[in-house]
mmCIF file of C-alpha atoms and ligand atoms in Angstrom:
data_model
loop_
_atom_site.group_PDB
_atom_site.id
_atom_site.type_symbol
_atom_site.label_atom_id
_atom_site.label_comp_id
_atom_site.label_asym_id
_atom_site.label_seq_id
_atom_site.Cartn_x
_atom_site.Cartn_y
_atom_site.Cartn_z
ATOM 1 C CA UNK A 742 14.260 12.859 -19.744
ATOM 2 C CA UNK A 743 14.537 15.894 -17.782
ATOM 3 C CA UNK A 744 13.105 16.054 -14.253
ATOM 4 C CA UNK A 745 10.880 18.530 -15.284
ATOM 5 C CA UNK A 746 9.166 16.765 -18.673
ATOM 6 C CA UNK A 747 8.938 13.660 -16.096
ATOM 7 C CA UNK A 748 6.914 15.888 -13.514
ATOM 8 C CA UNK A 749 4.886 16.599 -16.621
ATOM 9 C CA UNK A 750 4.299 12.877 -17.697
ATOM 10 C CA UNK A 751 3.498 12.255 -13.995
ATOM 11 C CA UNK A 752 0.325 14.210 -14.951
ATOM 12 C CA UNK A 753 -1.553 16.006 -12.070
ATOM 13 C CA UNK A 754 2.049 15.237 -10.186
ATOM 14 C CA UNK A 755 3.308 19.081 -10.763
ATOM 15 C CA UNK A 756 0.145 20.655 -10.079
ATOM 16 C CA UNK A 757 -0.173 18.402 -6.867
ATOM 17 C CA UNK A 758 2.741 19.597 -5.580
ATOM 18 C CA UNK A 759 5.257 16.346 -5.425
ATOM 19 C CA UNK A 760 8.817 17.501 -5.988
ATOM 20 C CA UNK A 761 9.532 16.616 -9.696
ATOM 21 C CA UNK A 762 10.896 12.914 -9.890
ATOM 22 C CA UNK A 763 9.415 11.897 -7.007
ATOM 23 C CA UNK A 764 6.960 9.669 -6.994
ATOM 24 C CA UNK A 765 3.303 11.177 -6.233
ATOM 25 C CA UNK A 766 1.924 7.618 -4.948
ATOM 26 C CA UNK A 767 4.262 4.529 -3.638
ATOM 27 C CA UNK A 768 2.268 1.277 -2.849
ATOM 28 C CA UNK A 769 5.114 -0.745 -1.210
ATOM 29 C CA UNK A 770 4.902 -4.856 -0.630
ATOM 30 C CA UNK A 771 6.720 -5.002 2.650
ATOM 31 C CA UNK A 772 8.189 -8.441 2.613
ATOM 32 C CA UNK A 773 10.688 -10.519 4.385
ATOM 33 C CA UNK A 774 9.972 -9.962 8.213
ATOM 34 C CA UNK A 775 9.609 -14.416 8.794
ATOM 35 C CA UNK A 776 12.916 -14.228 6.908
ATOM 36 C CA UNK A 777 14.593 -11.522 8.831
ATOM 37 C CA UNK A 778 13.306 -13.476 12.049
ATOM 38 C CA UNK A 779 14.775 -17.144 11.069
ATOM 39 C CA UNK A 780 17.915 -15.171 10.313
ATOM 40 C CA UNK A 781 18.050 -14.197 14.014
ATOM 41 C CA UNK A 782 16.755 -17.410 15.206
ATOM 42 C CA UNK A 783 14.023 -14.976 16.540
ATOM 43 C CA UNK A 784 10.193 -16.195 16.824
ATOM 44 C CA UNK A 785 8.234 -15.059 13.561
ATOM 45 C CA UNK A 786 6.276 -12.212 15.418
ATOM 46 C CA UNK A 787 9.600 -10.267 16.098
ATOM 47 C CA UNK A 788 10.282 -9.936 12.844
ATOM 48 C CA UNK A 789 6.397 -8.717 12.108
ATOM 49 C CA UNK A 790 7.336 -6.473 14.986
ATOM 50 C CA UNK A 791 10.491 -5.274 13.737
ATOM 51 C CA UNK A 792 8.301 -5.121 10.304
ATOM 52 C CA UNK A 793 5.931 -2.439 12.149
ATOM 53 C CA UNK A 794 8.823 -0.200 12.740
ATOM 54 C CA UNK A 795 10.281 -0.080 9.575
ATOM 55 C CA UNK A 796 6.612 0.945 7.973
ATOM 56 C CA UNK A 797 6.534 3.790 10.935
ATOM 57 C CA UNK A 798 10.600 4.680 9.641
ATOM 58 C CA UNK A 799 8.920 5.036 6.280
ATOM 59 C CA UNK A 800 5.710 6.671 6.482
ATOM 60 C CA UNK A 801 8.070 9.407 8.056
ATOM 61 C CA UNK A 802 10.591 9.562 5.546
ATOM 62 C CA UNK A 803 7.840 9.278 2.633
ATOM 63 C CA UNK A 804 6.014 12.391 4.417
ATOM 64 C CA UNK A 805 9.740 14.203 4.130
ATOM 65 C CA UNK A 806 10.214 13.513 0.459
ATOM 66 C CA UNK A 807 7.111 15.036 -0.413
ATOM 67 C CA UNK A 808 4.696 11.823 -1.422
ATOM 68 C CA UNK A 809 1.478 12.598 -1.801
ATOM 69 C CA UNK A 810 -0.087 8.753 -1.519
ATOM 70 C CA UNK A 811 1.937 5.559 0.110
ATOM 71 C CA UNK A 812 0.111 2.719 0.497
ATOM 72 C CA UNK A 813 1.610 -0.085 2.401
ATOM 73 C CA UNK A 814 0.190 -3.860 1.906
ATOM 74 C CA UNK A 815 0.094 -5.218 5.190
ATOM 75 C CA UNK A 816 -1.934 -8.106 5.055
ATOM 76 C CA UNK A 817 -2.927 -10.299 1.699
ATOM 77 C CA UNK A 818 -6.105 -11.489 1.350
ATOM 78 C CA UNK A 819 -3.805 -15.251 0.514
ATOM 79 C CA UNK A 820 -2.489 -14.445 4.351
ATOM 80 C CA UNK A 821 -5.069 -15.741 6.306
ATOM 81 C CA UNK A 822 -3.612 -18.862 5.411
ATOM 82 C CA UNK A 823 -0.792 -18.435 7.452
ATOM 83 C CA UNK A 824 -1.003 -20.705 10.511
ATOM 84 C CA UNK A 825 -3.785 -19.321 13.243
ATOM 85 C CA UNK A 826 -1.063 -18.285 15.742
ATOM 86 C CA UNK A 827 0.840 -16.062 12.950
ATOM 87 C CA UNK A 828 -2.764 -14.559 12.343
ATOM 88 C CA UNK A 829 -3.301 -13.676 15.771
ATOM 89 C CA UNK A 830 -0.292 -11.980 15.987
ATOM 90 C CA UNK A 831 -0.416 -10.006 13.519
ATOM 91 C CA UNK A 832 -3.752 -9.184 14.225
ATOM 92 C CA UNK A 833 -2.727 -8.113 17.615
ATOM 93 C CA UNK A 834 0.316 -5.742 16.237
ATOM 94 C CA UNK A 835 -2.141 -4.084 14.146
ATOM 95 C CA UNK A 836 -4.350 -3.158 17.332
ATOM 96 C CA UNK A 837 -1.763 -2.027 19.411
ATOM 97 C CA UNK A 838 -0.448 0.508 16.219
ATOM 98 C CA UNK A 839 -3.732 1.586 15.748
ATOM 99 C CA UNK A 840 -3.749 2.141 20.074
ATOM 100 C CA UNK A 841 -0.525 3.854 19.742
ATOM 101 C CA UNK A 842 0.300 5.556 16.706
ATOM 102 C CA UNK A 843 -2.762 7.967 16.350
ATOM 103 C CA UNK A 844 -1.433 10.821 17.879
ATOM 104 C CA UNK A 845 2.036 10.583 16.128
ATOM 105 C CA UNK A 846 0.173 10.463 12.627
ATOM 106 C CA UNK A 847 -2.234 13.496 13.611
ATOM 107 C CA UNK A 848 0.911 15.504 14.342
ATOM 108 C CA UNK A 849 2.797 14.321 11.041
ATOM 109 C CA UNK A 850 -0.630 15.442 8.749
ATOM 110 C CA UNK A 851 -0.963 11.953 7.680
ATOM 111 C CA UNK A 852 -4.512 10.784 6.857
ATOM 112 C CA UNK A 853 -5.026 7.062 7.293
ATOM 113 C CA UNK A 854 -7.114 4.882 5.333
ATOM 114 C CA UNK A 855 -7.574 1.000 5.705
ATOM 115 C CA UNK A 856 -8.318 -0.528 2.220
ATOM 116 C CA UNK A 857 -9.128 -4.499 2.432
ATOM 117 C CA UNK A 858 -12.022 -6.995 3.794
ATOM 118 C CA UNK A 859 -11.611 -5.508 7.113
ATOM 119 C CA UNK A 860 -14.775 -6.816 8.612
ATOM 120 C CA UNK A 861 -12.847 -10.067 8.448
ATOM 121 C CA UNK A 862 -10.880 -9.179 10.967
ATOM 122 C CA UNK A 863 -13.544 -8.719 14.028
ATOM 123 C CA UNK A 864 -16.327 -6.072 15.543
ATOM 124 C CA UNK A 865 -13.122 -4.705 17.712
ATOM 125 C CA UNK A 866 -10.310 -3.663 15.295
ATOM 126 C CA UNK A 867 -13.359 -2.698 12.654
ATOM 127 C CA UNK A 868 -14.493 0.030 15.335
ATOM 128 C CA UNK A 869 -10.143 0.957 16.083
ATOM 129 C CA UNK A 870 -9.883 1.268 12.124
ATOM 130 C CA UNK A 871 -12.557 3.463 11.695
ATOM 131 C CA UNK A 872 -11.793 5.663 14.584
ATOM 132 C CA UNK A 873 -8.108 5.765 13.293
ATOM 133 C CA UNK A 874 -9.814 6.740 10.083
ATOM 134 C CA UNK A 875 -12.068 9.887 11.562
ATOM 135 C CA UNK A 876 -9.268 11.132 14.252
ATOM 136 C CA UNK A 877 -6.904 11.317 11.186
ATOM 137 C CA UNK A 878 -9.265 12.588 8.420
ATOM 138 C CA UNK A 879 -8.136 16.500 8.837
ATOM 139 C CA UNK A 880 -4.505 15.439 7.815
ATOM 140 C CA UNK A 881 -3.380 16.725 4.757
ATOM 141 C CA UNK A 882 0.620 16.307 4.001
ATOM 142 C CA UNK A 883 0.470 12.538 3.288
ATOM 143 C CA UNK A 884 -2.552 9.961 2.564
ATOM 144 C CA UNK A 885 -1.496 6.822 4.379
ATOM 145 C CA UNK A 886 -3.264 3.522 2.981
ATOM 146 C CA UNK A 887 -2.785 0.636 4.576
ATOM 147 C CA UNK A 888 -4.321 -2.740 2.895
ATOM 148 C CA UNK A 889 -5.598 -5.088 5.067
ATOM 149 C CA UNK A 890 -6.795 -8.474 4.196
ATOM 150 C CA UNK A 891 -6.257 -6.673 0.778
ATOM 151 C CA UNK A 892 -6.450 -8.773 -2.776
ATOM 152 C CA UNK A 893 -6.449 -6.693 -6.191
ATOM 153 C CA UNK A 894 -8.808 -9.735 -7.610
ATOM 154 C CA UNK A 895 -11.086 -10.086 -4.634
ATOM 155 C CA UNK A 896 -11.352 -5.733 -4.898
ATOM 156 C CA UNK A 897 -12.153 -6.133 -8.647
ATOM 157 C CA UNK A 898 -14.587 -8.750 -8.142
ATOM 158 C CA UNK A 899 -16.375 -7.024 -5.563
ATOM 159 C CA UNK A 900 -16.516 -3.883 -7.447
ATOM 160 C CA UNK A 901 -18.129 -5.890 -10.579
ATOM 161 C CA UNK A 902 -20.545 -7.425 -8.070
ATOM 162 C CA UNK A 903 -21.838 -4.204 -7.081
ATOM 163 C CA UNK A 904 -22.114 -2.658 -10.640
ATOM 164 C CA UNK A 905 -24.490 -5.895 -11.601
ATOM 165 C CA UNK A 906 -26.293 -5.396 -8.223
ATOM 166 C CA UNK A 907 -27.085 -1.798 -9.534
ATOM 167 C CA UNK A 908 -27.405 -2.931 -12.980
ATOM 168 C CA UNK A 909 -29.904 -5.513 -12.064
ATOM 169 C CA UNK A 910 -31.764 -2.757 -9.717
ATOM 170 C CA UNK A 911 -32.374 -0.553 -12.784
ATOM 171 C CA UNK A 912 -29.529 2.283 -11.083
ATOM 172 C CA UNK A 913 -26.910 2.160 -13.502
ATOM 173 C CA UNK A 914 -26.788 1.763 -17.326
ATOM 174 C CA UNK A 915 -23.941 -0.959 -18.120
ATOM 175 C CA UNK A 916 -23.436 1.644 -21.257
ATOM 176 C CA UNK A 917 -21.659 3.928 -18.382
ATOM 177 C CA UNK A 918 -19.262 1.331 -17.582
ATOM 178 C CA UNK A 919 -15.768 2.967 -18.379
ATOM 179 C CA UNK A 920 -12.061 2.782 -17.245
ATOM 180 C CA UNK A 921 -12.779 5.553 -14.797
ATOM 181 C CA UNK A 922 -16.333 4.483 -13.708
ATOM 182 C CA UNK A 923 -15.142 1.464 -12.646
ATOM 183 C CA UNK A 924 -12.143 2.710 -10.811
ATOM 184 C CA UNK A 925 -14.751 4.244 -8.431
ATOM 185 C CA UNK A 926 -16.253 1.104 -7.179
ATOM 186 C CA UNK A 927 -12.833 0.399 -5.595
ATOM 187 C CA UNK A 928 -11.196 0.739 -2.696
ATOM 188 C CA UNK A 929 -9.088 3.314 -3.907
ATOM 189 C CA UNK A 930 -11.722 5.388 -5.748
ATOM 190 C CA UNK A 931 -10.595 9.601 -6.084
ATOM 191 C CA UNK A 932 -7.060 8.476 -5.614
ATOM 192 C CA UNK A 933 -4.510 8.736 -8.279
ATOM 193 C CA UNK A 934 -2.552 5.624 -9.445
ATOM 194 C CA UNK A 935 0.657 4.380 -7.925
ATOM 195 C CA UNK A 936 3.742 5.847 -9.943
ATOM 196 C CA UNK A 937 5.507 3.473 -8.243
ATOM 197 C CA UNK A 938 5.897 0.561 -6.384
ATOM 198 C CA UNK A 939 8.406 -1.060 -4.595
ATOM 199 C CA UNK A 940 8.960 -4.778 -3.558
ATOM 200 C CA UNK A 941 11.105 -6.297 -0.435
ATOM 201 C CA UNK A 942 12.879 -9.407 0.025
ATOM 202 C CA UNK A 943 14.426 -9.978 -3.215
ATOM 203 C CA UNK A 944 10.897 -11.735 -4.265
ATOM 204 C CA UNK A 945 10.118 -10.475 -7.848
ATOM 205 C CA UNK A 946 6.067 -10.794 -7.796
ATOM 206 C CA UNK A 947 2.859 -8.363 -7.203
ATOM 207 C CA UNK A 948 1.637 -11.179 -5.335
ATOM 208 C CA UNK A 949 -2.270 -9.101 -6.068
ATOM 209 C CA UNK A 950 -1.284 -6.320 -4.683
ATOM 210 C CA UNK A 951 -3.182 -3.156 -6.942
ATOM 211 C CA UNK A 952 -3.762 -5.359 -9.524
ATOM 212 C CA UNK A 953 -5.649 -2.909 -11.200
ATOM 213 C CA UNK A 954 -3.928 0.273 -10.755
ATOM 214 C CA UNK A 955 -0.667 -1.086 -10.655
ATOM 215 C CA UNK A 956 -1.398 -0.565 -14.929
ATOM 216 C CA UNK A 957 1.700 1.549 -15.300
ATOM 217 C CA UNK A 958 3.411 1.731 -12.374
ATOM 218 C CA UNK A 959 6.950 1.100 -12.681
ATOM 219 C CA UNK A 960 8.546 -1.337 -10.432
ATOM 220 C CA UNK A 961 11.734 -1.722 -8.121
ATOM 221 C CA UNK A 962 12.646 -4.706 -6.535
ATOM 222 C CA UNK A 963 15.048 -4.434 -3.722
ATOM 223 C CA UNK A 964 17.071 -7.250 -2.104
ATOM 224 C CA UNK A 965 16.680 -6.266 1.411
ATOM 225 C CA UNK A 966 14.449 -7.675 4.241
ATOM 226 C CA UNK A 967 11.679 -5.486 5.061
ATOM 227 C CA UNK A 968 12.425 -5.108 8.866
ATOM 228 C CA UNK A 969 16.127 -3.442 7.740
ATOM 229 C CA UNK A 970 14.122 -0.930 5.399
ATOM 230 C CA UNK A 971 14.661 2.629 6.172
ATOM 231 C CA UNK A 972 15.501 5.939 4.453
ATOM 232 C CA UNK A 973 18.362 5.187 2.661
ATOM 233 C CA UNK A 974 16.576 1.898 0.529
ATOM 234 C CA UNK A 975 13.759 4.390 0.118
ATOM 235 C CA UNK A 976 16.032 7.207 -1.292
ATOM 236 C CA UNK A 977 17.858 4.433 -3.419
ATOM 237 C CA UNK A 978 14.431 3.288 -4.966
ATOM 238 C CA UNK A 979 13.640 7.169 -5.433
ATOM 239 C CA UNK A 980 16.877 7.313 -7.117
ATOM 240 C CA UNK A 981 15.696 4.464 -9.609
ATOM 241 C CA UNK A 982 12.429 5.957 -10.385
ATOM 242 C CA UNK A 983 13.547 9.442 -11.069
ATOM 243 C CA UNK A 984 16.010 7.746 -14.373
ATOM 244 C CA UNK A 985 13.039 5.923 -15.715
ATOM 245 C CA UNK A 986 11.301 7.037 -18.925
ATOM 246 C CA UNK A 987 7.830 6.596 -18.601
ATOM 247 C CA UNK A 988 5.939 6.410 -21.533
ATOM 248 C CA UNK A 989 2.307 5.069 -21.125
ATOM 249 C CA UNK A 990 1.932 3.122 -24.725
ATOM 250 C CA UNK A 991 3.167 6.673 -26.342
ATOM 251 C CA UNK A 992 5.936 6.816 -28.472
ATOM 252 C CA UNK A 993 9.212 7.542 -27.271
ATOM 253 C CA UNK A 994 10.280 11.105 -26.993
HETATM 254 C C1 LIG B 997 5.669 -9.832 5.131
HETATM 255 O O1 LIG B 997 6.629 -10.686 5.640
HETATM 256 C C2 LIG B 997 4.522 -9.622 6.098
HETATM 257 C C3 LIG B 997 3.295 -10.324 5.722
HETATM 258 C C4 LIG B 997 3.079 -10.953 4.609
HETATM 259 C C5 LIG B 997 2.207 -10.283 6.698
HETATM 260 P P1 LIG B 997 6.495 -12.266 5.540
HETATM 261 O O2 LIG B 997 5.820 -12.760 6.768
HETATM 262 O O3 LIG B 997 5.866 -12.662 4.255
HETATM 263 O O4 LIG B 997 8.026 -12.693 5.555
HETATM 264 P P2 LIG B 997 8.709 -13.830 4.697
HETATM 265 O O5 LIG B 997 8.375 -13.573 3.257
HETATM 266 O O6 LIG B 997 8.145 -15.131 5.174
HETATM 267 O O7 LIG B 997 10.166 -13.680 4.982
HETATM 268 C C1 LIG B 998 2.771 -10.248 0.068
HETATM 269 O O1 LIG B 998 3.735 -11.016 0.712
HETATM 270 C C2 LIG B 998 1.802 -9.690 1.070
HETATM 271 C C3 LIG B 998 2.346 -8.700 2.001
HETATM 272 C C4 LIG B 998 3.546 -8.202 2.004
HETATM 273 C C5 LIG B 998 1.406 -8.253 2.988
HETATM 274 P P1 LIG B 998 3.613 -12.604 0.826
HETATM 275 O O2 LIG B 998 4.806 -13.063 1.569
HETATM 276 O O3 LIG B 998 2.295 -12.969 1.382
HETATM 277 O O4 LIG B 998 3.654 -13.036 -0.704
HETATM 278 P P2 LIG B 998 4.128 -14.388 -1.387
HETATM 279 O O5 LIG B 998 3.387 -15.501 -0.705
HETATM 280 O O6 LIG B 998 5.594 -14.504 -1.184
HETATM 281 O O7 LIG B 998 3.781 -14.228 -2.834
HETATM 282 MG MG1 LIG B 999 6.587 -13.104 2.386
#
């Protein structure tokens, strides 16, 4: 297929803007950073450290190649039962990012958004997530997602529980209920699907990451840790998506 019909069968891709056989939107499961640790004999929050740095290598190198949408899973909603100390810090990386990296994401364009049960995680980092969230709202070269505390069941669940709320109030007919209509009760409702996404660590699972919009993504799995993740794997996996044929239940051209 050539790089133009795939910019095509990208749909709004061309008219967005992405560079054809690109990817518009890359969800990536960053995975491996307890693994890359033990390797090292390190302590557990290095390699979540080391972790950080990679995601800040990437959201770079994303912005670069011309994605429109990367949304990094962070934290599982399955994580918080990780032992308390791993919690905490983890939870404490994320507050010193959001302390730190502001200013470097205002000056790259990059609009963050926090998808996820992020009340769960405390009064404090709420309030540092949604300032994050305002300071960066005027960027416009890449939307940054980051899913926190994030499950693709618990997100569908809670979007059905709020359609019977309404439904039960007498504000929405359950006629209306569609593929798109429901898309809009998640946490990714207005953005466009992920084209593709990309796994760490050798680990061959979506572990409920995007569950629903993951639909037609295609998929690369890549046997590196995530810490040692930078702009070469990303190019590779780039590389990959560009020679698939993607078809979405049409017949083949
Ligand atoms: C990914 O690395 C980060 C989180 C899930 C928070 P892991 O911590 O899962 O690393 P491994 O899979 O144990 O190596
Ligand atoms: C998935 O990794 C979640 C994140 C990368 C945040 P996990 O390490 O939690 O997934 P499993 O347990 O190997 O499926
Ligand atoms: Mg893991």
């Amino acid at each position: 297929m050539s790089a133009a019909a795939r910019a095509t069968a990208n749909g709004p891709a061309a008219a967005s803007g992405t560079p054809p056989g690109v990817p518009r939107h890359v969800g990536i499961i960053m995975d491996g950073n307890g693994r890359w640790a033990s390797a090292r004999g390190l302590p557990r929050a290095l390699g979540h450290k080391a972790g950080a740095e990679a995601a800040r290598r990437i959201i770079e190198s994303a912005g670069h190649a011309g994605v429109g949408w990367l949304t990094l899973f962070a934290f599982s909603s399955e994580n918080w039962q990780r032992p308390a100390e791993e919690v905490r810090d983890l939870t404490a990386l994320m507050r010193h990012y959001l302390a730190t990296e502001v200013s470097r994401l205002i000056k790259e364009g990059v609009r963050l958004r926090v998808i996820g049960e992020r009340e769960r995680f405390g009064p404090e980092l709420v309030r540092a997530i949604t300032k994050a969230e305002a300071a960066t709202a005027g960027g416009t070269r890449l939307n940054l997602n980051v899913a926190l505390s994030y499950g693709g069941r618990a997100e569908i669940a809670a979007a059905a529980r709020e359609i019977a709320r309404r439904a039960a109030a007498g504000t929405l007919d359950p006629e209306t209920v569609d593929e798109t209509s429901f898309g809009g009760f998640l946490g990714t409702a207005g953005m466009p699907d992920p084209d593709l996404i990309i796994r760490t660590s050798g680990e061959k699972r979506i572990s409920n990451f995007l569950l629903w919009q993951a639909a037609y993504a295609e998929f690369v799995f890549q046997d590196v840790l995530w810490p040692d993740y930078g702009p070469k794997e990303l190019e590779a996996a780039f590389g990959d998506y560009a020679r698939r044929e993607r078809r979405f239940g049409a017949r083949a051209a």
